[in-house]
Tab-separated table of C-alpha atoms and ligand atoms in Angstrom:
chain	number	residue	atom	x	y	z
A	42	MET	CA	5.056	-13.564	12.233
A	43	THR	CA	4.618	-11.975	15.759
A	44	TRP	CA	5.742	-9.126	17.424
A	45	LYS	CA	9.559	-9.534	17.062
A	46	THR	CA	9.368	-9.802	13.635
A	47	ILE	CA	7.977	-6.523	13.276
A	48	ILE	CA	10.021	-4.030	11.823
A	49	GLY	CA	9.960	-0.603	13.721
A	50	GLN	CA	6.495	0.512	14.758
A	51	THR	CA	7.437	0.520	18.581
A	52	ARG	CA	4.414	3.115	19.524
A	53	VAL	CA	1.763	1.198	17.853
A	54	GLN	CA	2.900	-2.416	18.893
A	55	LYS	CA	2.912	-0.752	22.244
A	56	MET	CA	-0.495	0.470	22.335
A	57	LEU	CA	-1.762	-2.918	20.226
A	58	GLN	CA	-0.370	-4.708	23.384
A	59	ARG	CA	-1.521	-2.490	26.298
A	60	CYS	CA	-5.307	-3.229	25.042
A	61	ILE	CA	-4.766	-6.897	25.326
A	62	LEU	CA	-2.962	-6.604	28.834
A	63	ASP	CA	-5.978	-4.281	29.783
A	64	ASN	CA	-8.528	-6.519	28.671
A	65	ARG	CA	-9.848	-3.367	26.399
A	66	ILE	CA	-9.653	-4.843	23.284
A	67	PRO	CA	-11.671	-2.768	20.785
A	68	HIS	CA	-14.544	-4.396	18.367
A	69	ALA	CA	-12.902	-2.517	15.492
A	70	LEU	CA	-9.722	-1.382	14.414
A	71	LEU	CA	-8.351	0.815	11.726
A	72	LEU	CA	-4.973	0.586	10.776
A	73	THR	CA	-4.012	3.664	8.448
A	74	GLY	CA	-0.897	3.149	6.537
A	75	GLN	CA	1.160	1.525	3.599
A	76	GLU	CA	1.026	-2.574	3.715
A	77	GLY	CA	4.959	-2.271	3.578
A	78	ALA	CA	4.961	-0.337	6.855
A	79	GLY	CA	3.687	-3.013	8.577
A	80	THR	CA	-0.378	-2.650	8.897
A	81	VAL	CA	-0.782	-6.119	8.205
A	82	ALA	CA	1.773	-7.730	10.016
A	83	LEU	CA	0.724	-5.466	13.117
A	84	ALA	CA	-2.866	-7.062	12.520
A	85	LEU	CA	-1.600	-10.769	12.354
A	86	ALA	CA	0.700	-10.496	15.259
A	87	PHE	CA	-2.473	-9.071	17.347
A	88	ALA	CA	-4.420	-11.842	15.773
A	89	ARG	CA	-1.951	-14.391	17.231
A	90	THR	CA	-1.504	-13.038	20.404
A	91	VAL	CA	-5.538	-12.771	21.501
A	92	ASN	CA	-5.577	-16.662	20.279
A	93	CYS	CA	-2.531	-18.056	21.903
A	94	GLU	CA	-3.248	-20.238	24.808
A	95	SER	CA	-0.610	-19.302	27.102
A	96	PRO	CA	0.742	-15.527	25.725
A	97	VAL	CA	4.169	-14.486	27.377
A	98	SER	CA	3.500	-11.167	29.436
A	99	THR	CA	5.217	-8.776	31.630
A	100	ALA	CA	4.135	-5.655	32.898
A	101	SER	CA	3.885	-3.836	29.558
A	102	THR	CA	4.295	-6.516	26.850
A	103	ILE	CA	1.920	-9.681	25.521
A	104	ALA	CA	3.324	-11.892	22.791
A	105	PRO	CA	2.045	-15.380	21.876
A	106	CYS	CA	3.982	-18.057	23.074
A	107	GLU	CA	4.492	-19.869	19.537
A	108	THR	CA	4.885	-23.563	20.684
A	109	CYS	CA	0.841	-23.811	21.643
A	110	HIS	CA	-1.497	-25.423	19.266
A	111	ALA	CA	-3.210	-22.024	18.710
A	112	CYS	CA	-0.075	-20.592	17.591
A	113	VAL	CA	1.041	-23.355	15.159
A	114	GLN	CA	-2.222	-22.741	13.484
A	115	GLY	CA	-2.137	-19.053	13.367
A	116	ALA	CA	1.773	-19.109	12.080
A	117	SER	CA	0.447	-20.928	9.051
A	118	LEU	CA	-2.991	-18.717	9.038
A	119	GLN	CA	-4.677	-22.126	9.259
A	120	HIS	CA	-6.269	-20.619	12.473
A	121	PRO	CA	-10.074	-20.792	12.353
A	122	ASN	CA	-10.035	-17.589	14.436
A	123	ILE	CA	-7.756	-15.567	12.125
A	124	ARG	CA	-9.274	-14.647	9.011
A	125	VAL	CA	-8.209	-12.402	6.398
A	126	VAL	CA	-10.090	-10.761	3.451
A	127	ALA	CA	-8.968	-9.476	0.329
A	128	SER	CA	-10.219	-7.952	-3.123
A	129	LEU	CA	-11.331	-10.570	-5.464
A	130	PRO	CA	-10.648	-10.340	-9.593
A	131	SER	CA	-13.568	-8.672	-11.430
A	132	GLY	CA	-15.905	-11.262	-12.627
A	133	LYS	CA	-18.815	-12.911	-11.494
A	134	ALA	CA	-17.567	-14.419	-8.760
A	135	ASP	CA	-19.154	-12.578	-5.851
A	136	THR	CA	-17.618	-14.484	-3.156
A	137	GLU	CA	-14.787	-17.059	-2.357
A	138	ASP	CA	-16.446	-20.065	-2.750
A	139	GLU	CA	-17.650	-19.360	-6.404
A	140	LEU	CA	-14.066	-18.504	-7.850
A	141	LYS	CA	-12.313	-20.011	-10.404
A	142	ASP	CA	-9.512	-22.885	-9.713
A	143	ASP	CA	-6.722	-20.602	-10.742
A	144	VAL	CA	-7.834	-17.584	-8.781
A	145	ILE	CA	-8.409	-19.888	-5.860
A	146	ALA	CA	-4.924	-21.316	-6.238
A	147	GLU	CA	-3.374	-17.558	-6.663
A	148	LEU	CA	-5.282	-16.511	-3.220
A	149	ARG	CA	-4.141	-19.805	-1.590
A	150	ASP	CA	-0.337	-18.865	-2.672
A	151	ALA	CA	-0.845	-15.361	-1.416
A	152	ILE	CA	-1.866	-16.421	2.189
A	153	GLN	CA	0.829	-18.581	2.200
A	154	ALA	CA	3.239	-16.158	1.145
A	155	LEU	CA	1.543	-14.070	3.848
A	156	ALA	CA	2.142	-16.709	6.679
A	157	ILE	CA	5.744	-16.953	5.690
A	158	ASP	CA	6.241	-13.019	5.822
A	159	ALA	CA	3.605	-10.808	6.906
A	160	TYR	CA	4.916	-8.028	4.678
A	161	ASN	CA	4.155	-10.191	1.196
A	162	PRO	CA	1.358	-8.322	-0.411
A	163	VAL	CA	-1.837	-10.008	-0.991
A	164	ARG	CA	-2.342	-8.974	-4.140
A	165	LEU	CA	-4.737	-10.954	-6.961
A	166	ALA	CA	-4.101	-9.897	-10.463
A	167	ASN	CA	-6.743	-7.481	-11.706
A	168	ALA	CA	-8.417	-7.394	-8.018
A	169	THR	CA	-9.820	-4.189	-7.234
A	170	GLN	CA	-13.101	-5.017	-5.065
A	171	ILE	CA	-14.283	-6.291	-1.818
A	172	ARG	CA	-17.617	-7.431	-2.729
A	173	ILE	CA	-20.973	-7.631	-1.178
A	174	GLY	CA	-21.160	-11.174	-1.222
A	175	GLN	CA	-17.764	-11.364	0.790
A	176	ILE	CA	-19.256	-9.158	3.224
A	177	ARG	CA	-22.843	-11.291	3.476
A	178	GLU	CA	-20.819	-13.963	3.927
A	179	LEU	CA	-18.332	-12.691	6.402
A	180	LYS	CA	-21.582	-11.966	8.567
A	181	ARG	CA	-22.884	-15.044	8.142
A	182	SER	CA	-19.783	-16.536	9.482
A	183	LEU	CA	-19.689	-14.509	12.629
A	184	SER	CA	-23.397	-15.296	13.204
A	185	LEU	CA	-22.144	-18.771	14.052
A	186	SER	CA	-20.590	-19.455	17.083
A	187	ALA	CA	-16.903	-20.040	17.095
A	188	VAL	CA	-15.462	-23.673	16.766
A	189	GLN	CA	-12.498	-22.958	18.749
A	190	GLY	CA	-11.820	-20.637	22.099
A	191	GLY	CA	-9.940	-17.371	21.892
A	192	ARG	CA	-10.825	-14.170	19.755
A	193	ARG	CA	-12.195	-14.263	16.187
A	194	VAL	CA	-10.202	-11.505	14.139
A	195	VAL	CA	-10.840	-10.317	10.573
A	196	ILE	CA	-8.484	-8.817	8.830
A	197	ILE	CA	-10.002	-6.741	5.906
A	198	LEU	CA	-7.001	-5.506	3.624
A	199	ASN	CA	-7.186	-2.298	1.545
A	200	ALA	CA	-10.670	-1.664	3.226
A	201	GLU	CA	-11.011	1.140	1.019
A	202	GLU	CA	-11.889	-1.254	-1.996
A	203	MET	CA	-15.481	-2.365	-0.616
A	204	THR	CA	-17.696	-1.446	-2.797
A	205	ILE	CA	-20.371	0.493	-1.945
A	206	GLU	CA	-22.809	-1.936	-1.309
A	207	ALA	CA	-20.209	-4.025	0.605
A	208	ALA	CA	-19.586	-0.755	2.825
A	209	ASN	CA	-22.925	-0.257	3.723
A	210	ALA	CA	-23.267	-3.900	4.678
A	211	PHE	CA	-20.272	-4.091	6.726
A	212	LEU	CA	-21.585	-0.688	8.215
A	213	LYS	CA	-24.273	-2.824	9.792
A	214	THR	CA	-21.957	-5.571	10.831
A	215	LEU	CA	-19.838	-2.604	12.893
A	216	GLU	CA	-23.101	-1.702	14.430
A	217	GLU	CA	-23.787	-4.874	15.981
A	218	PRO	CA	-20.563	-6.057	17.492
A	219	HIS	CA	-20.039	-9.497	18.673
A	220	ASP	CA	-18.213	-10.182	22.101
A	221	ASP	CA	-15.545	-12.434	20.919
A	222	VAL	CA	-15.122	-10.728	17.606
A	223	THR	CA	-12.577	-7.825	16.532
A	224	LEU	CA	-12.570	-6.654	12.991
A	225	ILE	CA	-9.257	-5.428	11.873
A	226	LEU	CA	-9.529	-2.887	9.001
A	227	THR	CA	-6.278	-1.734	6.831
A	228	THR	CA	-5.888	0.687	4.450
A	229	SER	CA	-3.292	3.436	3.132
A	230	ARG	CA	-6.137	5.548	1.756
A	231	PRO	CA	-8.763	6.451	4.984
A	232	GLU	CA	-10.091	9.383	2.923
A	233	ARG	CA	-11.993	6.668	0.603
A	234	LEU	CA	-13.803	4.986	3.502
A	235	LEU	CA	-17.230	5.714	4.452
A	236	GLN	CA	-16.781	8.312	7.397
A	237	THR	CA	-19.315	6.059	9.150
A	238	ILE	CA	-17.002	3.179	9.071
A	239	VAL	CA	-13.960	5.122	10.367
A	240	SER	CA	-16.128	6.835	13.184
A	241	ARG	CA	-17.049	3.400	14.365
A	242	CYS	CA	-13.167	2.191	14.763
A	243	GLN	CA	-10.324	2.920	16.982
A	244	GLU	CA	-7.982	4.642	14.394
A	245	LEU	CA	-4.163	3.802	14.483
A	246	ILE	CA	-1.530	5.492	12.436
A	247	VAL	CA	0.836	3.024	11.473
A	248	PRO	CA	3.757	5.862	9.850
A	249	PRO	CA	6.346	5.009	7.052
A	250	LEU	CA	9.230	3.304	8.260
A	251	ASP	CA	12.747	4.797	8.768
A	252	ASP	CA	15.350	4.265	5.697
A	253	ASP	CA	17.380	2.333	8.584
A	254	ASP	CA	14.583	-0.056	9.263
A	255	ILE	CA	14.099	-0.763	5.802
A	256	ILE	CA	18.014	-1.167	5.313
A	257	LYS	CA	17.842	-3.759	8.248
A	258	ALA	CA	14.518	-5.545	6.820
A	259	LEU	CA	16.207	-6.173	3.283
A	260	LEU	CA	19.525	-7.212	4.874
A	261	ASP	CA	17.492	-9.653	7.363
A	262	ARG	CA	15.668	-10.900	4.455
A	263	SER	CA	19.433	-11.325	2.193
A	264	LEU	CA	17.727	-9.696	-0.517
A	265	CYS	CA	20.880	-7.635	-1.437
A	266	THR	CA	23.935	-5.897	-0.371
A	267	VAL	CA	24.549	-3.142	2.317
A	268	ASP	CA	25.081	-0.859	-0.687
A	269	GLU	CA	22.102	-1.747	-2.624
A	270	ALA	CA	19.905	-1.133	0.416
A	271	THR	CA	21.388	1.977	1.163
A	272	ILE	CA	20.565	3.418	-2.429
A	273	ILE	CA	17.090	1.833	-2.483
A	274	ALA	CA	16.080	2.903	1.254
A	275	PRO	CA	15.238	6.465	0.475
A	276	PHE	CA	13.376	5.804	-2.652
A	277	ALA	CA	11.220	3.179	-0.525
A	278	GLN	CA	9.592	6.184	1.246
A	279	GLY	CA	8.980	4.116	4.279
A	280	ASN	CA	7.553	1.306	2.384
A	281	LEU	CA	9.128	-2.194	2.421
A	282	GLN	CA	7.393	-3.214	-0.324
A	283	LYS	CA	8.168	-0.804	-2.652
A	284	ALA	CA	11.965	-1.087	-1.469
A	285	ILE	CA	11.812	-4.986	-2.426
A	286	ASP	CA	9.985	-3.713	-6.039
A	287	TYR	CA	12.768	-1.588	-6.795
A	288	LEU	CA	15.262	-4.566	-5.915
A	289	SER	CA	13.796	-6.576	-8.924
A	290	GLU	CA	14.487	-3.619	-11.090
A	291	ASP	CA	17.708	-1.546	-11.914
A	292	ILE	CA	16.487	1.708	-9.835
A	293	ARG	CA	18.845	3.937	-12.226
A	294	ALA	CA	17.462	2.615	-15.376
A	295	LEU	CA	13.795	3.097	-14.160
A	296	ARG	CA	14.500	6.468	-12.879
A	297	GLU	CA	16.371	7.388	-16.270
A	298	THR	CA	12.753	6.207	-18.163
A	299	ALA	CA	10.954	8.353	-15.644
A	300	VAL	CA	12.814	11.471	-16.506
A	301	ASN	CA	13.125	10.295	-20.202
A	302	LEU	CA	9.083	10.452	-20.168
A	303	LEU	CA	8.960	13.833	-18.359
A	304	ARG	CA	11.075	15.385	-20.884
A	305	ALA	CA	9.574	13.683	-23.994
A	306	ALA	CA	6.218	15.508	-22.591
A	307	LEU	CA	8.179	18.796	-22.090
A	308	LYS	CA	9.357	18.754	-25.527
A	309	GLY	CA	7.999	21.800	-28.128
A	310	LYS	CA	5.184	21.356	-30.724
A	311	ASP	CA	6.573	18.173	-32.373
A	312	PHE	CA	6.558	16.277	-29.204
A	313	ARG	CA	4.130	13.613	-29.735
A	314	ASN	CA	6.005	10.699	-31.528
A	315	GLY	CA	9.008	11.039	-28.900
A	316	LEU	CA	6.609	10.892	-26.154
A	317	MET	CA	4.793	7.856	-27.680
A	318	ASP	CA	8.139	6.265	-27.562
A	319	ALA	CA	8.680	7.194	-24.384
A	320	VAL	CA	5.881	5.645	-23.174
A	321	GLU	CA	6.161	2.603	-24.872
A	322	GLU	CA	9.523	2.311	-23.389
A	323	ALA	CA	8.395	2.860	-19.817
A	324	ALA	CA	5.077	0.598	-20.475
A	325	ASP	CA	7.467	-2.366	-21.460
A	326	GLY	CA	5.296	-5.180	-22.310
A	327	ARG	CA	2.342	-3.747	-19.979
A	328	ASN	CA	4.360	-4.114	-17.285
A	329	LYS	CA	1.920	-2.813	-14.188
A	330	ALA	CA	4.628	-3.265	-11.301
A	331	ARG	CA	7.327	-1.804	-13.566
A	332	ALA	CA	5.319	1.331	-14.726
A	333	ASP	CA	3.901	1.889	-11.184
A	334	ALA	CA	7.779	1.768	-9.942
A	335	ILE	CA	8.543	4.691	-12.955
A	336	LEU	CA	5.465	6.699	-11.605
A	337	SER	CA	6.798	6.496	-8.020
A	338	LEU	CA	10.084	7.389	-9.217
A	339	LEU	CA	8.603	10.136	-11.260
A	340	ALA	CA	6.716	11.541	-8.312
A	341	LEU	CA	9.961	11.559	-6.189
A	342	TRP	CA	11.734	13.420	-9.180
A	343	LEU	CA	9.127	15.918	-9.435
A	344	ARG	CA	8.919	16.566	-5.355
A	345	ASP	CA	12.700	16.859	-5.558
A	346	ALA	CA	11.956	19.775	-7.840
A	347	HIS	CA	9.463	21.518	-6.174
A	348	VAL	CA	11.461	21.409	-2.830
A	349	ILE	CA	14.491	23.109	-4.522
A	350	ALA	CA	11.951	25.430	-6.111
A	351	MET	CA	10.778	26.250	-2.920
A	352	ALA	CA	13.658	25.989	-0.732
A	353	GLY	CA	16.782	26.950	-3.321
A	354	GLU	CA	19.718	25.358	-4.077
A	355	GLY	CA	21.007	22.910	-1.272
A	356	ALA	CA	17.458	22.012	-0.356
A	357	PRO	CA	17.697	18.343	0.961
A	358	ILE	CA	16.348	16.019	-1.676
A	359	ILE	CA	16.329	12.470	-2.487
A	360	ASN	CA	17.703	12.332	-5.947
A	361	ILE	CA	21.248	13.852	-4.712
A	362	ASP	CA	22.923	12.398	-7.834
A	363	HIS	CA	20.437	14.425	-10.217
A	364	ARG	CA	21.050	17.802	-8.318
A	365	ALA	CA	22.076	19.949	-11.306
A	366	ALA	CA	19.660	18.741	-13.513
A	367	LEU	CA	17.113	19.450	-10.942
A	368	GLU	CA	18.226	22.686	-10.402
A	369	ARG	CA	17.963	23.382	-14.014
A	370	PHE	CA	14.362	22.220	-13.956
A	371	ALA	CA	13.313	23.964	-10.845
A	372	ALA	CA	14.742	27.229	-12.414
A	373	ALA	CA	12.769	26.619	-15.587
A	374	PHE	CA	9.538	25.092	-14.133
A	375	GLY	CA	9.602	26.553	-10.337
A	376	GLN	CA	6.382	28.332	-10.910
A	377	ALA	CA	4.395	25.247	-12.084
A	378	ASP	CA	1.215	24.090	-9.742
A	379	PHE	CA	3.206	20.538	-8.734
A	380	PRO	CA	0.867	19.710	-6.554
A	381	ALA	CA	-1.111	19.617	-9.582
A	382	VAL	CA	1.381	17.292	-11.260
A	383	LEU	CA	1.894	15.104	-8.387
A	384	ALA	CA	-2.037	14.441	-8.635
A	385	ALA	CA	-1.823	13.437	-12.040
A	386	VAL	CA	0.952	10.900	-11.140
A	387	GLU	CA	-1.010	9.529	-8.010
A	388	GLN	CA	-4.055	9.292	-10.425
A	389	ALA	CA	-2.244	7.138	-12.912
A	390	SER	CA	-0.939	4.937	-10.402
A	391	ARG	CA	-4.476	4.277	-8.802
A	392	HIS	CA	-5.712	3.399	-12.372
A	393	LEU	CA	-3.040	1.220	-12.940
A	394	ALA	CA	-4.091	-0.855	-10.500
A	395	ARG	CA	-7.606	-1.184	-12.356
A	396	ASN	CA	-7.786	-3.266	-15.643
A	397	VAL	CA	-6.574	-0.369	-17.554
A	398	SER	CA	-4.348	-0.359	-20.486
A	399	VAL	CA	-0.490	0.757	-19.185
A	400	GLN	CA	0.367	2.632	-22.213
A	401	LEU	CA	-3.341	4.566	-22.166
A	402	VAL	CA	-2.275	5.200	-18.335
A	403	LEU	CA	0.952	6.443	-18.672
A	404	SER	CA	-0.011	8.753	-21.956
A	405	THR	CA	-3.135	10.221	-20.386
A	406	ALA	CA	-0.962	11.258	-17.380
A	407	MET	CA	1.910	12.848	-19.515
A	408	LEU	CA	-0.321	14.773	-21.466
A	409	GLU	CA	-1.809	16.352	-18.238
A	410	ILE	CA	1.527	16.863	-17.047
A	411	ARG	CA	2.506	18.705	-19.884
A	412	ARG	CA	-0.828	20.828	-19.921
A	413	VAL	CA	-0.100	21.539	-16.017
A	414	PHE	CA	3.451	22.974	-17.257
A	415	ALA	CA	2.515	24.734	-20.563
A	416	ALA	CA	0.038	26.652	-18.115
A	417	THR	CA	2.748	28.100	-16.011
A	418	ARG	CA	5.040	28.864	-19.111
A	419	ILE	CA	2.081	31.016	-20.444
A	420	THR	CA	1.286	32.524	-17.047
A	421	ASP	CA	5.341	33.486	-16.971
A	422	ARG	CA	5.220	35.229	-20.205
A	423	THR	CA	1.727	37.385	-19.271
A	424	THR	CA	3.308	38.330	-16.203
A	425	SER	CA	7.060	39.193	-16.758
B	786	ZN	ZN1	0.664	-19.926	22.158
């Protein structure tokens, strides 16, 4: 994975290459954006470029040669200077050395998948924390001298998942920079990082991809037809991983499930049985990825309703084939506190990533959404 396999992100690519060309390589970088927009792909391309033995450069670009020993090692993520740190599953193990065999195999497979395609997510089952043991081990290895020339690059995936102890230990590492080391943090939630960590990093914003980039990336990977890619791209919101997740499911059926959840939650007094059935259907065998896709689609549907409520009929929306239903919904609930409703969906999505029951997460979210919408209706009545 080098620069040329990166989708879009020309501005960020140029900035990273400029640092290397000018020999002003930062000790700490923070890449803020979705993994599916390319944060990890950019970090890996950077790591490979600074480690290549004979990089190919022009006045404004620099790329790895792809043939030297370091490039071959880097391409399979076997280069001793390139290291990826990811969250570990909950349990006793505090460092990678203490993990159970099945988790080690899962981690190895994830890193291999990342080497093949830097847009593949590194997500171990129930992994939600980067622990202090991992940061201590990192510190120890950085204190030793490098075994190979080049520059050591440590890529911390989803850095906001560091525990508070890990974050504090990491802060010390940031405060004592090594000459030949660059720490790259990736995150989609910079607000959850310690401010003291953020302020010590050079931050680069990695924006969502364009729909056209998503379509091209799906087609380049031979994942679907042009028609399917065109339907899915707007729903992916600039995140290739989301687009790929949607491909494995029938997106229209998933959206129907999402809208059914909402309808069931907003029924009259005797809503509970209907809501339980809808939650059961959405939770389908505790499939977290599917439930997360349903939540994303629910959020997009609600966002469209909000846009129509604010901008009126004809407003630009994503669910264009649902416009009539959305307009009816906006007419009935347009005054609702949509930011609060969307926050409930967002929180549900975060809870899913933890080891929480899918049913519980979905029913809690839908009850909260019901509460917010019900408050609007009461307000309407009292003000009219
Ligand atoms: Zn090379």
